[in-house]
């Protein structure tokens, strides 16, 4: 079983979108609980509104669902609040196997990674096996800023995944259509390859 949290110190990094699509990717491999711990409840609202059910994927709300989900599902993905409020994010990090921290090409996001590393260190006091990676999100091909961010992120305390997630319309269109990129057919092909590449990296490490 894989239990993966998506966390960050600030909003706007595409955390919830990544959580949904990573959960959809894991749903190709078994039963998945996608747990929305973000007080804004974006994924829970999306699930209520979505026109299409994703096979093997169930969206649950609240931190209290995490323990039972770990015994009832093959995989668990948790969308954390856009902060390291220890009442929520800290408890999630103490209970999962791994955490991905999306970072968009922005100096503000880069500066927040040092605080994220401190939060990971704190969680490892009670969860020493916790694995953590930065993942560059909304990267733009042939963009000097994205390239510079990738180089700087590679020098941070937390390791950077080799896979960068592009700034693609497929991710936004899938949400608007009540789907994941896995249900987008040819329109989602490149996005699916990115999510699959992330899963291959983290599930074998």
PDB file of C-alpha atoms in Angstrom:
ATOM      1  CA  UNK A   1       0.000   0.000   0.000  1.00  0.00           C
ATOM      2  CA  UNK A   2       1.129   3.544  -0.751  1.00  0.00           C
ATOM      3  CA  UNK A   3       0.052   6.471   1.414  1.00  0.00           C
ATOM      4  CA  UNK A   4       0.990   9.819  -0.102  1.00  0.00           C
ATOM      5  CA  UNK A   5       0.328  13.341   1.160  1.00  0.00           C
ATOM      6  CA  UNK A   6       0.380  16.454  -1.007  1.00  0.00           C
ATOM      7  CA  UNK A   7       1.427  19.404   1.129  1.00  0.00           C
ATOM      8  CA  UNK A   8       2.759  22.926   0.825  1.00  0.00           C
ATOM      9  CA  UNK A   9       3.112  26.079   2.865  1.00  0.00           C
ATOM     10  CA  UNK A  10       1.100  28.246   0.506  1.00  0.00           C
ATOM     11  CA  UNK A  11      -1.835  28.056  -1.844  1.00  0.00           C
ATOM     12  CA  UNK A  12      -1.786  28.346  -5.604  1.00  0.00           C
ATOM     13  CA  UNK A  13       0.797  25.633  -6.217  1.00  0.00           C
ATOM     14  CA  UNK A  14      -1.614  23.153  -7.834  1.00  0.00           C
ATOM     15  CA  UNK A  15      -1.530  20.809  -4.854  1.00  0.00           C
ATOM     16  CA  UNK A  16      -5.164  19.679  -5.064  1.00  0.00           C
ATOM     17  CA  UNK A  17      -4.982  19.116  -8.822  1.00  0.00           C
ATOM     18  CA  UNK A  18      -1.901  16.947  -8.386  1.00  0.00           C
ATOM     19  CA  UNK A  19      -3.505  15.049  -5.518  1.00  0.00           C
ATOM     20  CA  UNK A  20      -6.540  14.206  -7.649  1.00  0.00           C
ATOM     21  CA  UNK A  21      -4.519  13.023 -10.618  1.00  0.00           C
ATOM     22  CA  UNK A  22      -2.029  11.045  -8.545  1.00  0.00           C
ATOM     23  CA  UNK A  23      -5.001   9.351  -6.886  1.00  0.00           C
ATOM     24  CA  UNK A  24      -6.468   8.630 -10.329  1.00  0.00           C
ATOM     25  CA  UNK A  25      -3.141   7.109 -11.363  1.00  0.00           C
ATOM     26  CA  UNK A  26      -3.058   4.891  -8.303  1.00  0.00           C
ATOM     27  CA  UNK A  27      -6.664   3.905  -9.057  1.00  0.00           C
ATOM     28  CA  UNK A  28      -5.278   2.135 -12.126  1.00  0.00           C
ATOM     29  CA  UNK A  29      -3.473  -0.101  -9.639  1.00  0.00           C
ATOM     30  CA  UNK A  30      -6.081  -0.689  -6.891  1.00  0.00           C
ATOM     31  CA  UNK A  31      -8.717   0.887  -4.645  1.00  0.00           C
ATOM     32  CA  UNK A  32      -7.829   4.446  -3.622  1.00  0.00           C
ATOM     33  CA  UNK A  33      -9.098   6.827  -0.947  1.00  0.00           C
ATOM     34  CA  UNK A  34      -8.487  10.481  -1.757  1.00  0.00           C
ATOM     35  CA  UNK A  35      -8.848  12.292   1.556  1.00  0.00           C
ATOM     36  CA  UNK A  36      -9.531  16.017   1.521  1.00  0.00           C
ATOM     37  CA  UNK A  37      -8.097  17.527   4.719  1.00  0.00           C
ATOM     38  CA  UNK A  38      -8.005  21.060   3.317  1.00  0.00           C
ATOM     39  CA  UNK A  39     -10.616  23.143   5.224  1.00  0.00           C
ATOM     40  CA  UNK A  40     -11.579  24.755   1.906  1.00  0.00           C
ATOM     41  CA  UNK A  41     -12.786  21.318   0.802  1.00  0.00           C
ATOM     42  CA  UNK A  42     -12.013  21.875  -2.876  1.00  0.00           C
ATOM     43  CA  UNK A  43     -11.761  18.188  -3.759  1.00  0.00           C
ATOM     44  CA  UNK A  44     -14.837  17.232  -1.767  1.00  0.00           C
ATOM     45  CA  UNK A  45     -16.822  19.932  -3.587  1.00  0.00           C
ATOM     46  CA  UNK A  46     -15.382  18.763  -6.899  1.00  0.00           C
ATOM     47  CA  UNK A  47     -16.397  15.163  -6.180  1.00  0.00           C
ATOM     48  CA  UNK A  48     -19.970  16.231  -5.399  1.00  0.00           C
ATOM     49  CA  UNK A  49     -20.126  18.212  -8.635  1.00  0.00           C
ATOM     50  CA  UNK A  50     -18.143  15.925 -10.972  1.00  0.00           C
ATOM     51  CA  UNK A  51     -20.144  14.331 -13.743  1.00  0.00           C
ATOM     52  CA  UNK A  52     -17.905  11.267 -14.015  1.00  0.00           C
ATOM     53  CA  UNK A  53     -17.020   8.716 -11.348  1.00  0.00           C
ATOM     54  CA  UNK A  54     -13.409   7.579 -11.430  1.00  0.00           C
ATOM     55  CA  UNK A  55     -13.267   3.811 -11.119  1.00  0.00           C
ATOM     56  CA  UNK A  56     -11.677   2.549  -7.877  1.00  0.00           C
ATOM     57  CA  UNK A  57     -11.443   6.095  -6.449  1.00  0.00           C
ATOM     58  CA  UNK A  58     -13.448   7.431  -3.512  1.00  0.00           C
ATOM     59  CA  UNK A  59     -13.147  10.991  -2.169  1.00  0.00           C
ATOM     60  CA  UNK A  60     -13.458  11.319   1.623  1.00  0.00           C
ATOM     61  CA  UNK A  61     -13.381  14.401   3.846  1.00  0.00           C
ATOM     62  CA  UNK A  62     -11.566  14.994   7.114  1.00  0.00           C
ATOM     63  CA  UNK A  63      -8.488  13.839   8.959  1.00  0.00           C
ATOM     64  CA  UNK A  64     -10.553  11.286  10.876  1.00  0.00           C
ATOM     65  CA  UNK A  65     -10.946   9.175   7.727  1.00  0.00           C
ATOM     66  CA  UNK A  66      -7.201   8.573   7.351  1.00  0.00           C
ATOM     67  CA  UNK A  67      -6.727   5.718   9.820  1.00  0.00           C
ATOM     68  CA  UNK A  68      -9.644   3.634   8.557  1.00  0.00           C
ATOM     69  CA  UNK A  69      -8.745   4.316   4.928  1.00  0.00           C
ATOM     70  CA  UNK A  70      -5.263   2.892   5.432  1.00  0.00           C
ATOM     71  CA  UNK A  71      -6.805  -0.453   6.345  1.00  0.00           C
ATOM     72  CA  UNK A  72      -9.708  -0.414   3.867  1.00  0.00           C
ATOM     73  CA  UNK A  73      -8.052   0.791   0.640  1.00  0.00           C
ATOM     74  CA  UNK A  74      -5.027  -0.279  -1.381  1.00  0.00           C
ATOM     75  CA  UNK A  75      -3.692   3.281  -1.568  1.00  0.00           C
ATOM     76  CA  UNK A  76      -4.373   6.578   0.195  1.00  0.00           C
ATOM     77  CA  UNK A  77      -3.730  10.096  -1.078  1.00  0.00           C
ATOM     78  CA  UNK A  78      -4.197  13.074   1.258  1.00  0.00           C
ATOM     79  CA  UNK A  79      -4.671  16.673   0.155  1.00  0.00           C
ATOM     80  CA  UNK A  80      -3.343  18.787   3.035  1.00  0.00           C
ATOM     81  CA  UNK A  81      -4.192  22.425   3.843  1.00  0.00           C
ATOM     82  CA  UNK A  82      -2.038  25.160   2.236  1.00  0.00           C
ATOM     83  CA  UNK A  83      -0.011  25.501   5.422  1.00  0.00           C
ATOM     84  CA  UNK A  84       1.910  23.432   7.939  1.00  0.00           C
ATOM     85  CA  UNK A  85      -0.678  23.981  10.661  1.00  0.00           C
ATOM     86  CA  UNK A  86       0.352  21.107  12.907  1.00  0.00           C
ATOM     87  CA  UNK A  87      -3.241  20.386  13.908  1.00  0.00           C
ATOM     88  CA  UNK A  88      -3.821  19.028  10.396  1.00  0.00           C
ATOM     89  CA  UNK A  89      -0.774  18.770   8.141  1.00  0.00           C
ATOM     90  CA  UNK A  90       1.513  17.657  10.942  1.00  0.00           C
ATOM     91  CA  UNK A  91      -0.787  14.818  11.915  1.00  0.00           C
ATOM     92  CA  UNK A  92      -1.027  13.706   8.288  1.00  0.00           C
ATOM     93  CA  UNK A  93       2.762  13.702   7.903  1.00  0.00           C
ATOM     94  CA  UNK A  94       3.076  11.600  11.014  1.00  0.00           C
ATOM     95  CA  UNK A  95       0.743   8.979   9.485  1.00  0.00           C
ATOM     96  CA  UNK A  96       1.763   8.627   5.819  1.00  0.00           C
ATOM     97  CA  UNK A  97       4.677   6.961   4.061  1.00  0.00           C
ATOM     98  CA  UNK A  98       5.611   9.828   1.771  1.00  0.00           C
ATOM     99  CA  UNK A  99       4.884  13.463   1.006  1.00  0.00           C
ATOM    100  CA  UNK A 100       5.181  15.459  -2.195  1.00  0.00           C
ATOM    101  CA  UNK A 101       5.589  19.223  -1.994  1.00  0.00           C
ATOM    102  CA  UNK A 102       4.642  20.946  -5.261  1.00  0.00           C
ATOM    103  CA  UNK A 103       6.592  24.104  -6.055  1.00  0.00           C
ATOM    104  CA  UNK A 104       5.709  26.425  -8.926  1.00  0.00           C
ATOM    105  CA  UNK A 105       8.318  28.596 -10.706  1.00  0.00           C
ATOM    106  CA  UNK A 106       8.195  31.488  -8.244  1.00  0.00           C
ATOM    107  CA  UNK A 107      10.750  32.859  -5.781  1.00  0.00           C
ATOM    108  CA  UNK A 108       8.031  32.957  -3.087  1.00  0.00           C
ATOM    109  CA  UNK A 109       7.479  29.216  -3.438  1.00  0.00           C
ATOM    110  CA  UNK A 110      11.215  28.608  -3.414  1.00  0.00           C
ATOM    111  CA  UNK A 111      11.713  30.530  -0.174  1.00  0.00           C
ATOM    112  CA  UNK A 112       8.929  28.511   1.460  1.00  0.00           C
ATOM    113  CA  UNK A 113      10.785  25.226   0.928  1.00  0.00           C
ATOM    114  CA  UNK A 114      13.110  25.832   3.881  1.00  0.00           C
ATOM    115  CA  UNK A 115      10.129  25.959   6.249  1.00  0.00           C
ATOM    116  CA  UNK A 116       8.744  22.835   4.566  1.00  0.00           C
ATOM    117  CA  UNK A 117      12.004  21.028   5.267  1.00  0.00           C
ATOM    118  CA  UNK A 118      11.698  21.971   8.939  1.00  0.00           C
ATOM    119  CA  UNK A 119       8.157  20.561   9.024  1.00  0.00           C
ATOM    120  CA  UNK A 120       9.388  17.297   7.487  1.00  0.00           C
ATOM    121  CA  UNK A 121      12.152  17.057  10.099  1.00  0.00           C
ATOM    122  CA  UNK A 122       9.581  17.557  12.859  1.00  0.00           C
ATOM    123  CA  UNK A 123       7.311  14.849  11.449  1.00  0.00           C
ATOM    124  CA  UNK A 124      10.220  12.410  11.225  1.00  0.00           C
ATOM    125  CA  UNK A 125      10.646  12.508  15.009  1.00  0.00           C
ATOM    126  CA  UNK A 126       7.578  10.252  15.236  1.00  0.00           C
ATOM    127  CA  UNK A 127       7.596   8.957  11.646  1.00  0.00           C
ATOM    128  CA  UNK A 128      11.277   8.385  10.852  1.00  0.00           C
ATOM    129  CA  UNK A 129      10.561   6.452   7.648  1.00  0.00           C
ATOM    130  CA  UNK A 130       8.707   9.406   6.054  1.00  0.00           C
ATOM    131  CA  UNK A 131       9.968  10.053   2.520  1.00  0.00           C
ATOM    132  CA  UNK A 132       9.679  13.536   1.048  1.00  0.00           C
ATOM    133  CA  UNK A 133      10.303  15.146  -2.316  1.00  0.00           C
ATOM    134  CA  UNK A 134       9.849  18.497  -3.957  1.00  0.00           C
ATOM    135  CA  UNK A 135       8.094  18.358  -7.328  1.00  0.00           C
ATOM    136  CA  UNK A 136       8.271  21.194  -9.807  1.00  0.00           C
ATOM    137  CA  UNK A 137       4.717  21.987 -10.892  1.00  0.00           C
ATOM    138  CA  UNK A 138       3.345  24.169 -13.696  1.00  0.00           C
ATOM    139  CA  UNK A 139       6.736  24.197 -15.368  1.00  0.00           C
ATOM    140  CA  UNK A 140       6.916  25.717 -18.827  1.00  0.00           C
ATOM    141  CA  UNK A 141       9.063  24.141 -21.507  1.00  0.00           C
ATOM    142  CA  UNK A 142      11.814  26.372 -22.822  1.00  0.00           C
ATOM    143  CA  UNK A 143      11.139  28.823 -19.978  1.00  0.00           C
ATOM    144  CA  UNK A 144      14.253  30.367 -18.458  1.00  0.00           C
ATOM    145  CA  UNK A 145      12.466  30.773 -15.113  1.00  0.00           C
ATOM    146  CA  UNK A 146      11.390  27.118 -14.961  1.00  0.00           C
ATOM    147  CA  UNK A 147      14.905  26.032 -15.868  1.00  0.00           C
ATOM    148  CA  UNK A 148      16.444  28.260 -13.222  1.00  0.00           C
ATOM    149  CA  UNK A 149      13.968  27.034 -10.608  1.00  0.00           C
ATOM    150  CA  UNK A 150      14.779  23.414 -11.404  1.00  0.00           C
ATOM    151  CA  UNK A 151      18.490  24.091 -10.869  1.00  0.00           C
ATOM    152  CA  UNK A 152      17.904  25.896  -7.571  1.00  0.00           C
ATOM    153  CA  UNK A 153      15.414  23.311  -6.308  1.00  0.00           C
ATOM    154  CA  UNK A 154      17.987  20.618  -7.000  1.00  0.00           C
ATOM    155  CA  UNK A 155      20.215  22.289  -4.401  1.00  0.00           C
ATOM    156  CA  UNK A 156      17.613  22.377  -1.608  1.00  0.00           C
ATOM    157  CA  UNK A 157      17.611  20.259   1.539  1.00  0.00           C
ATOM    158  CA  UNK A 158      14.720  18.126   0.246  1.00  0.00           C
ATOM    159  CA  UNK A 159      15.346  16.076  -2.913  1.00  0.00           C
ATOM    160  CA  UNK A 160      13.692  17.091  -6.181  1.00  0.00           C
ATOM    161  CA  UNK A 161      11.867  14.537  -8.319  1.00  0.00           C
ATOM    162  CA  UNK A 162      13.260  14.116 -11.811  1.00  0.00           C
ATOM    163  CA  UNK A 163       9.733  14.521 -13.202  1.00  0.00           C
ATOM    164  CA  UNK A 164       8.471  18.068 -13.689  1.00  0.00           C
ATOM    165  CA  UNK A 165       4.746  18.641 -14.197  1.00  0.00           C
ATOM    166  CA  UNK A 166       4.022  20.992 -17.077  1.00  0.00           C
ATOM    167  CA  UNK A 167       1.656  23.919 -17.195  1.00  0.00           C
ATOM    168  CA  UNK A 168      -0.933  22.147 -19.336  1.00  0.00           C
ATOM    169  CA  UNK A 169      -4.515  22.966 -20.219  1.00  0.00           C
ATOM    170  CA  UNK A 170      -5.384  19.268 -19.817  1.00  0.00           C
ATOM    171  CA  UNK A 171      -5.188  19.522 -16.031  1.00  0.00           C
ATOM    172  CA  UNK A 172      -7.597  22.470 -15.912  1.00  0.00           C
ATOM    173  CA  UNK A 173      -9.940  21.066 -18.547  1.00  0.00           C
ATOM    174  CA  UNK A 174     -10.158  17.734 -16.733  1.00  0.00           C
ATOM    175  CA  UNK A 175     -11.311  19.486 -13.560  1.00  0.00           C
ATOM    176  CA  UNK A 176     -13.871  21.524 -15.491  1.00  0.00           C
ATOM    177  CA  UNK A 177     -15.223  18.360 -17.074  1.00  0.00           C
ATOM    178  CA  UNK A 178     -15.383  16.501 -13.747  1.00  0.00           C
ATOM    179  CA  UNK A 179     -12.600  14.105 -14.700  1.00  0.00           C
ATOM    180  CA  UNK A 180      -8.966  13.301 -14.100  1.00  0.00           C
ATOM    181  CA  UNK A 181      -6.463  13.489 -16.948  1.00  0.00           C
ATOM    182  CA  UNK A 182      -6.779   9.696 -17.196  1.00  0.00           C
ATOM    183  CA  UNK A 183     -10.330  10.153 -18.518  1.00  0.00           C
ATOM    184  CA  UNK A 184      -9.322  12.755 -21.125  1.00  0.00           C
ATOM    185  CA  UNK A 185      -8.233  10.409 -23.893  1.00  0.00           C
ATOM    186  CA  UNK A 186      -5.708  11.865 -26.331  1.00  0.00           C
ATOM    187  CA  UNK A 187      -6.086  15.324 -24.775  1.00  0.00           C
ATOM    188  CA  UNK A 188      -4.642  14.040 -21.513  1.00  0.00           C
ATOM    189  CA  UNK A 189      -1.924  11.798 -22.920  1.00  0.00           C
ATOM    190  CA  UNK A 190       1.082  13.960 -22.015  1.00  0.00           C
ATOM    191  CA  UNK A 191      -0.338  14.825 -18.584  1.00  0.00           C
ATOM    192  CA  UNK A 192      -0.936  11.125 -17.874  1.00  0.00           C
ATOM    193  CA  UNK A 193       2.671  10.379 -18.804  1.00  0.00           C
ATOM    194  CA  UNK A 194       3.810  12.983 -16.251  1.00  0.00           C
ATOM    195  CA  UNK A 195       1.690  11.517 -13.463  1.00  0.00           C
ATOM    196  CA  UNK A 196       2.827   7.996 -14.332  1.00  0.00           C
ATOM    197  CA  UNK A 197       6.434   9.148 -14.251  1.00  0.00           C
ATOM    198  CA  UNK A 198       5.926  10.604 -10.751  1.00  0.00           C
ATOM    199  CA  UNK A 199       4.386   7.355  -9.535  1.00  0.00           C
ATOM    200  CA  UNK A 200       7.217   5.292 -10.984  1.00  0.00           C
ATOM    201  CA  UNK A 201       9.724   7.493  -9.162  1.00  0.00           C
ATOM    202  CA  UNK A 202       8.095   7.441  -5.748  1.00  0.00           C
ATOM    203  CA  UNK A 203       6.774   3.886  -5.676  1.00  0.00           C
ATOM    204  CA  UNK A 204      10.170   2.320  -6.269  1.00  0.00           C
ATOM    205  CA  UNK A 205      12.295   4.521  -4.013  1.00  0.00           C
TER     206      UNK A 205
END
